[in-house]
mmCIF file of C-alpha atoms and ligand atoms in Angstrom:
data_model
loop_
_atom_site.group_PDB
_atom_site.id
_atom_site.type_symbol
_atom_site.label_atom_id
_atom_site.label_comp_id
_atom_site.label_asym_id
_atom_site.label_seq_id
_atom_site.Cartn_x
_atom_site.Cartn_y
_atom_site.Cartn_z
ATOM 1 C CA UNK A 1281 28.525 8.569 -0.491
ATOM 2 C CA UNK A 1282 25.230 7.231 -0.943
ATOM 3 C CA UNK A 1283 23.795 9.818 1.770
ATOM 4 C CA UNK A 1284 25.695 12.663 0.362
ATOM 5 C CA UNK A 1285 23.903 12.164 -3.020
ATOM 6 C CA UNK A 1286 20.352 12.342 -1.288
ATOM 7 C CA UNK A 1287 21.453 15.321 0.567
ATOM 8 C CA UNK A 1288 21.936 17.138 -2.432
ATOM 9 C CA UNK A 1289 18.801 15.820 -4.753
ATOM 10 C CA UNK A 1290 16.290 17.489 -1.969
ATOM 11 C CA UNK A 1291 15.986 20.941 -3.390
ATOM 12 C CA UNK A 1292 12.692 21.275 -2.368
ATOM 13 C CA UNK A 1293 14.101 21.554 1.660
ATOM 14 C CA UNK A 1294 13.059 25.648 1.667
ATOM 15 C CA UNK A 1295 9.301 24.516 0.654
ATOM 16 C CA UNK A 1296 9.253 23.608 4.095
ATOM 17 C CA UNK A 1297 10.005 26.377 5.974
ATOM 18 C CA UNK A 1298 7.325 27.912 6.305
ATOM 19 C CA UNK A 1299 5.085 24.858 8.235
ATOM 20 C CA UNK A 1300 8.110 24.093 10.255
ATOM 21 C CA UNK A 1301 7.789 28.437 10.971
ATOM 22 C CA UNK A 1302 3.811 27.599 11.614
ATOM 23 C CA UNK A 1303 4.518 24.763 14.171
ATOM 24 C CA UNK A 1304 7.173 27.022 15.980
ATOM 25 C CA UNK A 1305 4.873 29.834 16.029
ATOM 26 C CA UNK A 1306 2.089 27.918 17.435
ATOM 27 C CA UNK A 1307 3.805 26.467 20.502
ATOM 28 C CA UNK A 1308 5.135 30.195 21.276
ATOM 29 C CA UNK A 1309 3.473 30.956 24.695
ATOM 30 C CA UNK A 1310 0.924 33.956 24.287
ATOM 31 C CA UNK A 1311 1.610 37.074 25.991
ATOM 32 C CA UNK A 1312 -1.709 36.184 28.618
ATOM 33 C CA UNK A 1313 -0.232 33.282 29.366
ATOM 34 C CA UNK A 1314 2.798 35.053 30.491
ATOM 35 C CA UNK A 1315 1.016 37.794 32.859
ATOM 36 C CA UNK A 1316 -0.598 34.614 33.807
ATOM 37 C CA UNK A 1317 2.831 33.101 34.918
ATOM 38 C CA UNK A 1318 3.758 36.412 36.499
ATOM 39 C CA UNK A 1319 0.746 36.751 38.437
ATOM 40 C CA UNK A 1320 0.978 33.329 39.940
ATOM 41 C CA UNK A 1321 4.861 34.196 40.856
ATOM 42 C CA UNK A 1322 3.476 37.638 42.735
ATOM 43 C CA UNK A 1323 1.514 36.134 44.833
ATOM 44 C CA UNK A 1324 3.345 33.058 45.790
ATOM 45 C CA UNK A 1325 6.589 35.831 46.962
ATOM 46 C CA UNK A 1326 3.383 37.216 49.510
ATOM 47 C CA UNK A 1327 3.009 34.284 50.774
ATOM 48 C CA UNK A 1328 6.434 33.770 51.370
ATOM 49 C CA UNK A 1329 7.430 36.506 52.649
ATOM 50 C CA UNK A 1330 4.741 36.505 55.597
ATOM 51 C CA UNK A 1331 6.821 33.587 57.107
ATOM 52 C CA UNK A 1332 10.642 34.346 55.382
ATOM 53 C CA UNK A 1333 10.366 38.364 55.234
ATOM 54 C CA UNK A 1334 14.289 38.647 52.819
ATOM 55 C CA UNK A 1335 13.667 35.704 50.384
ATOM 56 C CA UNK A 1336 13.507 35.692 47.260
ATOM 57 C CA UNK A 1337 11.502 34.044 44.373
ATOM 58 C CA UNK A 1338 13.460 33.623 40.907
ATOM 59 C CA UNK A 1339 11.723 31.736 37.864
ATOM 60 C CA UNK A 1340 14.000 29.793 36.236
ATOM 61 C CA UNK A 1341 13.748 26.719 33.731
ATOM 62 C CA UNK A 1342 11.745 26.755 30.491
ATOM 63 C CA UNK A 1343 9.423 29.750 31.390
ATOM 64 C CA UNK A 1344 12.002 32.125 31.709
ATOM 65 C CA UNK A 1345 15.069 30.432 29.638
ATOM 66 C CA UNK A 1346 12.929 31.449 26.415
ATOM 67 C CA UNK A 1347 12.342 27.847 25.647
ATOM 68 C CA UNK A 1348 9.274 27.217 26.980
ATOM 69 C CA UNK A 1349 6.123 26.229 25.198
ATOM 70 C CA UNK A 1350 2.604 26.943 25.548
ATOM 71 C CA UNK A 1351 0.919 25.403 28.888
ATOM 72 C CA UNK A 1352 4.343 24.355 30.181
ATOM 73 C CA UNK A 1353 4.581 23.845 34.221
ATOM 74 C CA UNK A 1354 6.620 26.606 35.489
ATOM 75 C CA UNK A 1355 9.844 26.153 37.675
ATOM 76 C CA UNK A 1356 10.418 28.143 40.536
ATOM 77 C CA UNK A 1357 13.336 28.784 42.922
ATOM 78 C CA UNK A 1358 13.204 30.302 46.865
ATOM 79 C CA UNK A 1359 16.614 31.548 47.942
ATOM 80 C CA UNK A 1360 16.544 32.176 51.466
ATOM 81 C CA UNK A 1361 20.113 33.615 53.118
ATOM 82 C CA UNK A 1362 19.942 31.417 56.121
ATOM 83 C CA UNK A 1363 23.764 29.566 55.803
ATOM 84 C CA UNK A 1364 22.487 26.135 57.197
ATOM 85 C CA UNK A 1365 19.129 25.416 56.236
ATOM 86 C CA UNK A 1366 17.279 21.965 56.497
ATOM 87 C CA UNK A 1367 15.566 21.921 53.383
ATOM 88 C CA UNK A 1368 13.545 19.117 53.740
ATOM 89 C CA UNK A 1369 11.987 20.932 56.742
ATOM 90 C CA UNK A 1370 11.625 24.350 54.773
ATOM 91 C CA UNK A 1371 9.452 22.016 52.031
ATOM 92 C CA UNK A 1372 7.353 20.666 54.420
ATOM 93 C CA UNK A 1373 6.241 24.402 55.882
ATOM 94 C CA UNK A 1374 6.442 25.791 52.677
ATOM 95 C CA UNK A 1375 3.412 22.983 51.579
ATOM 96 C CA UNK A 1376 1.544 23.392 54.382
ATOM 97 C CA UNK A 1377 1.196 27.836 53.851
ATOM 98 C CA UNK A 1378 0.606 26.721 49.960
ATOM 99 C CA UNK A 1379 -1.976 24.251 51.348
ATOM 100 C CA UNK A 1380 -4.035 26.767 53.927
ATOM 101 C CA UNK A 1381 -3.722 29.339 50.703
ATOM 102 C CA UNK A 1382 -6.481 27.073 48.596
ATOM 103 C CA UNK A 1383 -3.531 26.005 45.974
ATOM 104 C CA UNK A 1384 -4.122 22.628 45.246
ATOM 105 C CA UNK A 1385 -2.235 19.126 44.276
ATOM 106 C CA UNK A 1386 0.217 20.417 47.103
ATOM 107 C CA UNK A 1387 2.707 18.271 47.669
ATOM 108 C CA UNK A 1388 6.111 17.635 48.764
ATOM 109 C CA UNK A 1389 9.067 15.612 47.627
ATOM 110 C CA UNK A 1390 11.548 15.768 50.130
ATOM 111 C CA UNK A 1391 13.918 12.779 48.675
ATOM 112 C CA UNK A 1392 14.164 13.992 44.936
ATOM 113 C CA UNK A 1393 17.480 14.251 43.991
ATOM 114 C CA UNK A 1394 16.281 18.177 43.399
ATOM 115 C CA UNK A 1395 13.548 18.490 46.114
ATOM 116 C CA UNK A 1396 10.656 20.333 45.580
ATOM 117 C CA UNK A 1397 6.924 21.627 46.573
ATOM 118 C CA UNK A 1398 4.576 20.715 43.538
ATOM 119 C CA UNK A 1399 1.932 22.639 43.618
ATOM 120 C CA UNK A 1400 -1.535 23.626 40.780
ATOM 121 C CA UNK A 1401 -2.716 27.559 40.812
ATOM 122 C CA UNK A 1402 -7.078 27.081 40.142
ATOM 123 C CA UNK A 1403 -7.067 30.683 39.554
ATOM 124 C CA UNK A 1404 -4.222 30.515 36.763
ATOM 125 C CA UNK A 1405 -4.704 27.235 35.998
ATOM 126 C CA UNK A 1406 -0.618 26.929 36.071
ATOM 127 C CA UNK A 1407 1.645 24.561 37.990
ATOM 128 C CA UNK A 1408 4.662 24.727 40.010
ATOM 129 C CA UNK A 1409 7.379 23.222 41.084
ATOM 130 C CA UNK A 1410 9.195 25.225 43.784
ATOM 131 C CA UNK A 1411 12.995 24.012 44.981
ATOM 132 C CA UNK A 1412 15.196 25.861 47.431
ATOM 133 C CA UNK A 1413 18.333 27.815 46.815
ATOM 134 C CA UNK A 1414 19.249 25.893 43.167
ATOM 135 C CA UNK A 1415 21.126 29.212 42.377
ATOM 136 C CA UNK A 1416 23.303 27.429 39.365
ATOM 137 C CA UNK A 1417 20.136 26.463 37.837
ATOM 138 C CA UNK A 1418 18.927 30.174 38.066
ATOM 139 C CA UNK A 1419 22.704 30.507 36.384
ATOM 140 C CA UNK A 1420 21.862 28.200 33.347
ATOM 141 C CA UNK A 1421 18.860 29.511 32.866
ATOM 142 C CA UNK A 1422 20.055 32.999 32.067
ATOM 143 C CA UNK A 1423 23.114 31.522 30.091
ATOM 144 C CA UNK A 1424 19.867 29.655 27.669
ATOM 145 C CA UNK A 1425 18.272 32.869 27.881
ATOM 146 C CA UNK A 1426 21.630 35.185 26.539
ATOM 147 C CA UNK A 1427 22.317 32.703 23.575
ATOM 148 C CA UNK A 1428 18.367 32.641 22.866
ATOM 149 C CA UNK A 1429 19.077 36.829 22.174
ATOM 150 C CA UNK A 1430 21.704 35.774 19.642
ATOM 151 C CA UNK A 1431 20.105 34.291 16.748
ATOM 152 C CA UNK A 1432 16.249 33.525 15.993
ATOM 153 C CA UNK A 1433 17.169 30.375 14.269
ATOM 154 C CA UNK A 1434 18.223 28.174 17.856
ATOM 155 C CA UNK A 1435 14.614 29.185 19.728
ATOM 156 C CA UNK A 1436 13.127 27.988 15.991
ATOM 157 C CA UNK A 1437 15.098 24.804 15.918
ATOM 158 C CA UNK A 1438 14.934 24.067 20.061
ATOM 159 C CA UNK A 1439 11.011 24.581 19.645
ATOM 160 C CA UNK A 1440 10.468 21.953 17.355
ATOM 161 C CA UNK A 1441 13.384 20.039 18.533
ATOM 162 C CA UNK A 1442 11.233 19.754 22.131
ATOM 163 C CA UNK A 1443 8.471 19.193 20.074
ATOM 164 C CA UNK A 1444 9.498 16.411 18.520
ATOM 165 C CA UNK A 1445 11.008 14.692 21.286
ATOM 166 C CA UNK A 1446 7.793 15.030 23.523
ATOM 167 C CA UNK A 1447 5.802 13.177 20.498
ATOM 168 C CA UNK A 1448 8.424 10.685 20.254
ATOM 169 C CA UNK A 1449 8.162 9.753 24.062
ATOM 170 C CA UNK A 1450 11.632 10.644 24.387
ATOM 171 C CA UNK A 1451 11.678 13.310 26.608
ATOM 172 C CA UNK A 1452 11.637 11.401 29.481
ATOM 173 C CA UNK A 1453 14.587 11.107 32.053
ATOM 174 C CA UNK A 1454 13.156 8.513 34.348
ATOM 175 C CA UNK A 1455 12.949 6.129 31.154
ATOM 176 C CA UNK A 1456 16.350 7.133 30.397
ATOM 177 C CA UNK A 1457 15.768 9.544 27.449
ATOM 178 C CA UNK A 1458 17.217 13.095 27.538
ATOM 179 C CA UNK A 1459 15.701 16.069 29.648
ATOM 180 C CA UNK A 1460 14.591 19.765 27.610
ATOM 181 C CA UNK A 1461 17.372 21.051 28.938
ATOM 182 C CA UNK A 1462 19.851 18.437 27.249
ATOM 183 C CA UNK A 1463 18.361 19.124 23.601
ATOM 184 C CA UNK A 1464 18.920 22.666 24.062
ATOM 185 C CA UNK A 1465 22.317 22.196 24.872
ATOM 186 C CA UNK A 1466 22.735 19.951 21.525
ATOM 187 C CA UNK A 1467 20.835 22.337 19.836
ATOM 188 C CA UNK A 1468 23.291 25.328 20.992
ATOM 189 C CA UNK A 1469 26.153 23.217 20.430
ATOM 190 C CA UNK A 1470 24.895 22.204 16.822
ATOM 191 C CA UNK A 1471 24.568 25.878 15.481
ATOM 192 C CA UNK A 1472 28.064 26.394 17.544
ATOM 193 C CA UNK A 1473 29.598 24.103 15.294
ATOM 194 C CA UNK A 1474 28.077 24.830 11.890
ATOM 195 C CA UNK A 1475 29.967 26.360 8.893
ATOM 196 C CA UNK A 1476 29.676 29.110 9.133
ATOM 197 C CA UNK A 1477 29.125 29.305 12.662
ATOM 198 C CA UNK A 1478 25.527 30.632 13.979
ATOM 199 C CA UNK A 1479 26.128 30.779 17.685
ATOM 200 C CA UNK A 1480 29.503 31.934 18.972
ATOM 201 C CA UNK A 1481 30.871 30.390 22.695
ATOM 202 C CA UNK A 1482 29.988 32.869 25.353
ATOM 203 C CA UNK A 1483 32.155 30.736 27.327
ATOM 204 C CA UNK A 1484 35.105 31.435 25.592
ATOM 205 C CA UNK A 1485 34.746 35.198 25.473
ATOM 206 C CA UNK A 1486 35.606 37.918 27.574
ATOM 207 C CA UNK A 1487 33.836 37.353 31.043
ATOM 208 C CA UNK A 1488 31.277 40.731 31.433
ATOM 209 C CA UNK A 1489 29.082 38.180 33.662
ATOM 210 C CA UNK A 1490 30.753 36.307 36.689
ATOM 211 C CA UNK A 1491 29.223 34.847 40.134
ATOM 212 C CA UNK A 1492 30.630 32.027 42.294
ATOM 213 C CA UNK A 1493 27.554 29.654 43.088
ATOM 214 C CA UNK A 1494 28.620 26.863 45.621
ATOM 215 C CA UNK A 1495 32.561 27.453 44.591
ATOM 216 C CA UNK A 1496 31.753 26.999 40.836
ATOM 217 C CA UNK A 1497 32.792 30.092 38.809
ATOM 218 C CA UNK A 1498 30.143 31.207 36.663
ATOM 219 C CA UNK A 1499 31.828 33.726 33.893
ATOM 220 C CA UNK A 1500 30.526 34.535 30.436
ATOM 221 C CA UNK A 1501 30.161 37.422 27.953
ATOM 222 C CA UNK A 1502 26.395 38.328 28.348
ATOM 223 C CA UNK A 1503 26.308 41.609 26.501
ATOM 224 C CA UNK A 1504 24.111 39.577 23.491
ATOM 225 C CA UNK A 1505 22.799 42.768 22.816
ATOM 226 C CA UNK A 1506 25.923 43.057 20.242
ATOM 227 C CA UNK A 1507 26.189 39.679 18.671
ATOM 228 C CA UNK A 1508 22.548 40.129 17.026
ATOM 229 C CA UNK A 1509 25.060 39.787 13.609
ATOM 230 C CA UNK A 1510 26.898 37.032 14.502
ATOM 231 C CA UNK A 1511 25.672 34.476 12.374
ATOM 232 C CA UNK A 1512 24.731 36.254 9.476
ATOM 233 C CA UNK A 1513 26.922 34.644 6.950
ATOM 234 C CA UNK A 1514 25.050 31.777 7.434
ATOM 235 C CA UNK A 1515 22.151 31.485 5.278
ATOM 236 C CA UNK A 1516 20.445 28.201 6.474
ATOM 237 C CA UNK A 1517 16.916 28.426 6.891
ATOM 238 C CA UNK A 1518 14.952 26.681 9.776
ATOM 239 C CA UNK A 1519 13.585 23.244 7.593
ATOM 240 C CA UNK A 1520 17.371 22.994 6.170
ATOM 241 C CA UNK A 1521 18.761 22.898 10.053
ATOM 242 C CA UNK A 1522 16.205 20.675 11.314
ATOM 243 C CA UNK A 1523 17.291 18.698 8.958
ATOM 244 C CA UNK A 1524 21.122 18.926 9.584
ATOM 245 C CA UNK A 1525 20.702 18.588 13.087
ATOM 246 C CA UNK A 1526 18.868 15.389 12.424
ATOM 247 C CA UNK A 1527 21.372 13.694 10.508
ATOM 248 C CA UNK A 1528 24.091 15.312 12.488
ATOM 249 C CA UNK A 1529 23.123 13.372 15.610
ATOM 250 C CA UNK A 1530 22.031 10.115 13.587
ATOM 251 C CA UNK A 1531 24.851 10.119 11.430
ATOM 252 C CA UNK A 1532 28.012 12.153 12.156
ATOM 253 C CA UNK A 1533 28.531 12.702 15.990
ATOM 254 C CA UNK A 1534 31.269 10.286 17.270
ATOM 255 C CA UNK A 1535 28.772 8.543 20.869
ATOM 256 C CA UNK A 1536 31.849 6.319 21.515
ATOM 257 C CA UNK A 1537 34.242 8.912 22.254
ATOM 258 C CA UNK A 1538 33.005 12.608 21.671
ATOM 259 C CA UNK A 1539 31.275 14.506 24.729
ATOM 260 C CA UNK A 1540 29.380 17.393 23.870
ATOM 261 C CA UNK A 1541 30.547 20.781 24.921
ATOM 262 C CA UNK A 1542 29.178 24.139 24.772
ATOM 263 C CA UNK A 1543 30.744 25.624 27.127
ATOM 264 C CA UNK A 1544 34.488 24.964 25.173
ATOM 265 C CA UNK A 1545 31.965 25.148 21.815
ATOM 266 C CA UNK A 1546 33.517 22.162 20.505
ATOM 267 C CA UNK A 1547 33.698 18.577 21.257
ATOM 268 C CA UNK A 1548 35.691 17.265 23.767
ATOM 269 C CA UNK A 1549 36.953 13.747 24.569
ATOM 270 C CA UNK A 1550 35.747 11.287 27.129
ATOM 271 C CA UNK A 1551 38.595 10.461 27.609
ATOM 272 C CA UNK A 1552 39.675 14.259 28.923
ATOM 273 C CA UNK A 1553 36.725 13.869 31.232
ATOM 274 C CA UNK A 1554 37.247 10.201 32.292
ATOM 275 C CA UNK A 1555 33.976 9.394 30.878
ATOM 276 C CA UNK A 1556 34.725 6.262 29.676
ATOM 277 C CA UNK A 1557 33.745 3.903 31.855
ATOM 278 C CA UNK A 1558 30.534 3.639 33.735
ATOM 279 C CA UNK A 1559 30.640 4.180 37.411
ATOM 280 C CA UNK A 1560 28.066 3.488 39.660
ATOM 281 C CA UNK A 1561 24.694 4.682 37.423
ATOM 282 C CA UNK A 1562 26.584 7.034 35.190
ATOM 283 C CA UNK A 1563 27.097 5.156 31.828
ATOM 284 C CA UNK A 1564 28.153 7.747 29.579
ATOM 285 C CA UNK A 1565 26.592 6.217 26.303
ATOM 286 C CA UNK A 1566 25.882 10.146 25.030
ATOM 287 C CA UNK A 1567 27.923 12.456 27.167
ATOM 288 C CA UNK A 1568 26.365 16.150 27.267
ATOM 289 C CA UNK A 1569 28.555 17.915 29.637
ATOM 290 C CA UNK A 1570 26.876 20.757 31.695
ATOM 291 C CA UNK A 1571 28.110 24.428 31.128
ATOM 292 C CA UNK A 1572 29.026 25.126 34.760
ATOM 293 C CA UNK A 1573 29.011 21.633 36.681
ATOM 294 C CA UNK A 1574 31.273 20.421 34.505
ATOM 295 C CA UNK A 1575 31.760 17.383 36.104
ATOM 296 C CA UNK A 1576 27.625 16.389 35.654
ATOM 297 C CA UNK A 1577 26.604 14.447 32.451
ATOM 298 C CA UNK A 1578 23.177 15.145 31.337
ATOM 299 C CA UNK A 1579 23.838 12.199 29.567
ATOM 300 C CA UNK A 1580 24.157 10.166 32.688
ATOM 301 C CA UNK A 1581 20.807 9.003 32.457
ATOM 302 C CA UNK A 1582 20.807 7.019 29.399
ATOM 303 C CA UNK A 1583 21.311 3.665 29.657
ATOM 304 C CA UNK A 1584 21.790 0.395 27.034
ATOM 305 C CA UNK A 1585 18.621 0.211 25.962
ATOM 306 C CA UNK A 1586 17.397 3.652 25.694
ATOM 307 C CA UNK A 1587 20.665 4.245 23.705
ATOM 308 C CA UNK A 1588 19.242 2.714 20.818
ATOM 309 C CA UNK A 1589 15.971 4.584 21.068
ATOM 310 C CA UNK A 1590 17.270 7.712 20.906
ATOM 311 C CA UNK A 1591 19.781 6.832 18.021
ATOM 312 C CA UNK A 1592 17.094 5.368 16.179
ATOM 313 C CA UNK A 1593 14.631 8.137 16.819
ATOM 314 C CA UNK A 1594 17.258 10.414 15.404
ATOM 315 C CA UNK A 1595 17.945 8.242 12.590
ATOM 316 C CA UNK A 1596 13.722 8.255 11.746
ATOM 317 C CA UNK A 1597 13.503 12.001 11.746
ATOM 318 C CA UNK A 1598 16.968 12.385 9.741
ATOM 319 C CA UNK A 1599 15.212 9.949 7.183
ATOM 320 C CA UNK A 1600 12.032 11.697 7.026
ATOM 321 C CA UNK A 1601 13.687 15.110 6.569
ATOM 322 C CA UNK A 1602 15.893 13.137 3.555
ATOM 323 C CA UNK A 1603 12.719 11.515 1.605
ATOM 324 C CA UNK A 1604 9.417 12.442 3.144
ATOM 325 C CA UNK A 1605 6.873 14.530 1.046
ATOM 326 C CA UNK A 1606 5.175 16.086 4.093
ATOM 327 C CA UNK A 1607 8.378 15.957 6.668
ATOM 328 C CA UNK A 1608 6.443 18.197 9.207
ATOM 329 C CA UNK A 1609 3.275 15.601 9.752
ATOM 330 C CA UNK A 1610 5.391 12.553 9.715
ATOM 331 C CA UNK A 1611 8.436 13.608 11.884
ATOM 332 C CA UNK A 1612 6.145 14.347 15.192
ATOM 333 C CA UNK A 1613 3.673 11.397 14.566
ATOM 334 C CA UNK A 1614 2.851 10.046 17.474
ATOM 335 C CA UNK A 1615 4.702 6.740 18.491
HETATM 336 P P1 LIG B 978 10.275 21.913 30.078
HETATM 337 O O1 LIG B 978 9.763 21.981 31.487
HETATM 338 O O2 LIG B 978 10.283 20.533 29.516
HETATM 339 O O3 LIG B 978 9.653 22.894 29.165
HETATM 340 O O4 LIG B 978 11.834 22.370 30.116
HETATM 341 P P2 LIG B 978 12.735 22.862 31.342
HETATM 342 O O5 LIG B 978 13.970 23.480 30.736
HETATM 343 O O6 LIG B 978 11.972 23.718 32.286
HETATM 344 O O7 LIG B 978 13.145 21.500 31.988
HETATM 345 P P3 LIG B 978 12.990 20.964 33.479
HETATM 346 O O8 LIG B 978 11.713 21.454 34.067
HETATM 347 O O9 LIG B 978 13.268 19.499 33.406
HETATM 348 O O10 LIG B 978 14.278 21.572 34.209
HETATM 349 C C1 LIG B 978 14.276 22.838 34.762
HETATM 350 C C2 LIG B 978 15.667 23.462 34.785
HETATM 351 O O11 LIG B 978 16.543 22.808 35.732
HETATM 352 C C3 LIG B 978 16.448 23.391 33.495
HETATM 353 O O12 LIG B 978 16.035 24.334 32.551
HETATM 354 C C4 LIG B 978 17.839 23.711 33.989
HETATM 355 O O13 LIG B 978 17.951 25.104 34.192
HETATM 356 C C5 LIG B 978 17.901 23.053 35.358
HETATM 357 N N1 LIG B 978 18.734 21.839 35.408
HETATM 358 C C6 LIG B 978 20.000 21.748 35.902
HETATM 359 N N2 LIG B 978 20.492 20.519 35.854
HETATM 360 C C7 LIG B 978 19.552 19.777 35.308
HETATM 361 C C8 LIG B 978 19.478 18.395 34.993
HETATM 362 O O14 LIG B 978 20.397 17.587 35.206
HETATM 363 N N3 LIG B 978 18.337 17.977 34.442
HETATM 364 C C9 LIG B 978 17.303 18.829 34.207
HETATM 365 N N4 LIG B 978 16.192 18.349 33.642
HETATM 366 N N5 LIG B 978 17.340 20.123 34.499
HETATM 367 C C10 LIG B 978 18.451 20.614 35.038
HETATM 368 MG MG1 LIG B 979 10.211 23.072 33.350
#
């Protein structure tokens, strides 16, 4: 095949590992910035626990799934024990002590299909967006975090995989392109599925990590600790995986009928799923099938048209890694 030939002509694919390394290394949050985070997290649990003395504040998202860049927003999660809460009301008290405490853009959004205080820190100069009791997130958060321990290559790839698709413009769910925490997924399923394999299926192990959150079992092998090895027969270097990953989405994955599974490590059918036809808003055009909630496409979002974005953004960048001189300026030009 045609594409097969120009796979093989580019020899010069290890020239560029070392700018795609440069670009990864300077999106990689600096230690300040962390205490930074940390800070601002310390003194938001004071101020809630003057008014809900046993909860508790988790961070969850990019700033603590490893896969946050530089001057990202952080996300933040209160988990109060009260069985029936109104949430909506908890928001709304929650902005108004964030309010009297001089943080500012303070605001609630009650009808968000995840609800949330959104709040800026002057002092840190960090924002926030707080939800209530969104334990499974918390969940998938440490489950990004454990495969992140694995092998340096998927925070390297993820990194300029987010990178890319924030210069692209599409990293943006209410337009109907895919959220960070989709291409991570595809990134972790990517490296699951190379030959030979970089990323085992902590899914698929023996369970050392299990907790129920709203009657979903939660069960993986999290000691990491002892797969630092595990993909060490595979050689690929970063610049030879962005490109792989490139062409793997523009060119080999099956959108019609394959859904995207790291929790089995493989890919699974639609059909398995029933994720073939659309019902109501979910269209299933790229199915992405969360690790625990298996029944929620992160996918779901994507609709006709933004479809063929995304394919042909992934076709551009597979192109430019195949015949571009200078891959690394061309591939997050601005569009
Ligand atoms: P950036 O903020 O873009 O750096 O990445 P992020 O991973 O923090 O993404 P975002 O703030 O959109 O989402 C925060 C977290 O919510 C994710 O990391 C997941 O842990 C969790 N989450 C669970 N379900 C969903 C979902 O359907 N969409 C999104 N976006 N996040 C989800
Ligand atoms: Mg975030």
């Amino acid at each position: 095949r045609n594409h097969k030939r120009v796979v093989d002509c580019r020899s010069d694919i290890d020239r560029m590992n070392a700018p795609f390394l440069a670009i990864y290394e300077s999106l990689v949050p600096t230690e300040e910035e962390k205490s930074k985070q940390k800070q601002l997290l310390t003194s938001l649990e004071k101020l809630v626990n003057k008014e809900w003395p046993t909860a508790q504040l988790y961070l969850y998202g990019s700033c603590a799934n490893s896969f946050g860049v530089s001057k990202s927003d952080i996300d933040v999660c209160l988990a109060l024990e009260e069985p029936d809460i109104n949430k909506s009301e908890i928001l709304l008290k929650l902005a108004d002590i964030l309010q009297a405490d001089n943080l500012e853009n303070v605001q609630a959004l009650t009808r968000a299909r995840v609800p949330i205080v959104k709040l800026m820190d002057p002092v840190t100069g960090i924002s926030c967006d707080i939800c209530i009791n969104n334990v499974l997130a918390v969940v998938n958060t440490k489950l990004l975090h454990d495969y992140a321990q694995i092998d340096d290559r998927l925070r390297q790839l993820a990194f300029i995989v987010k990178h890319w698709a924030k210069s692209r413009g599409v990293n943006v769910t209410y337009q109907g392109t895919l959220s960070s925490y989709a291409y991570v997924l595809m990134c972790i399923h990517f490296l699951q599925q190379r030959k030979p394999a970089i990323l085992p299926c902590l899914q698929g192990m023996e369970a050392t990590y299990v907790v129920t959150v709203d009657d979903i079992e939660c069960a993986y092998f999290d000691q990491v600790q002892h797969l630092r090895d595990f993909g060490a027969r595979n050689k690929e270097r970063i610049a030879a995986l962005v490109w792989a990953f490139f062409d793997y989405w523009a060119y080999r994955h099956d959108y019609a009928n394959g859904v995207i599974s790291v929790r089995t490590g493989s890919i699974i059918s639609k059909r398995a799923k029933d994720w073939t036809r659309r019902i109501g808003n979910d269209r299933h055009l790229i199915c992405i099938e969360d690790p625990f909630e298996i029944s929620h496409d992160l996918g779901r979002v994507v609709d006709k048209y933004s479809i063929k974005t995304l394919r042909e953004e992934f076709e551009r960048a597979a192109n430019i890694m195949h015949l571009d001189p200078d891959p690394c300026v061309t591939l997050f030009e601005p569009y």
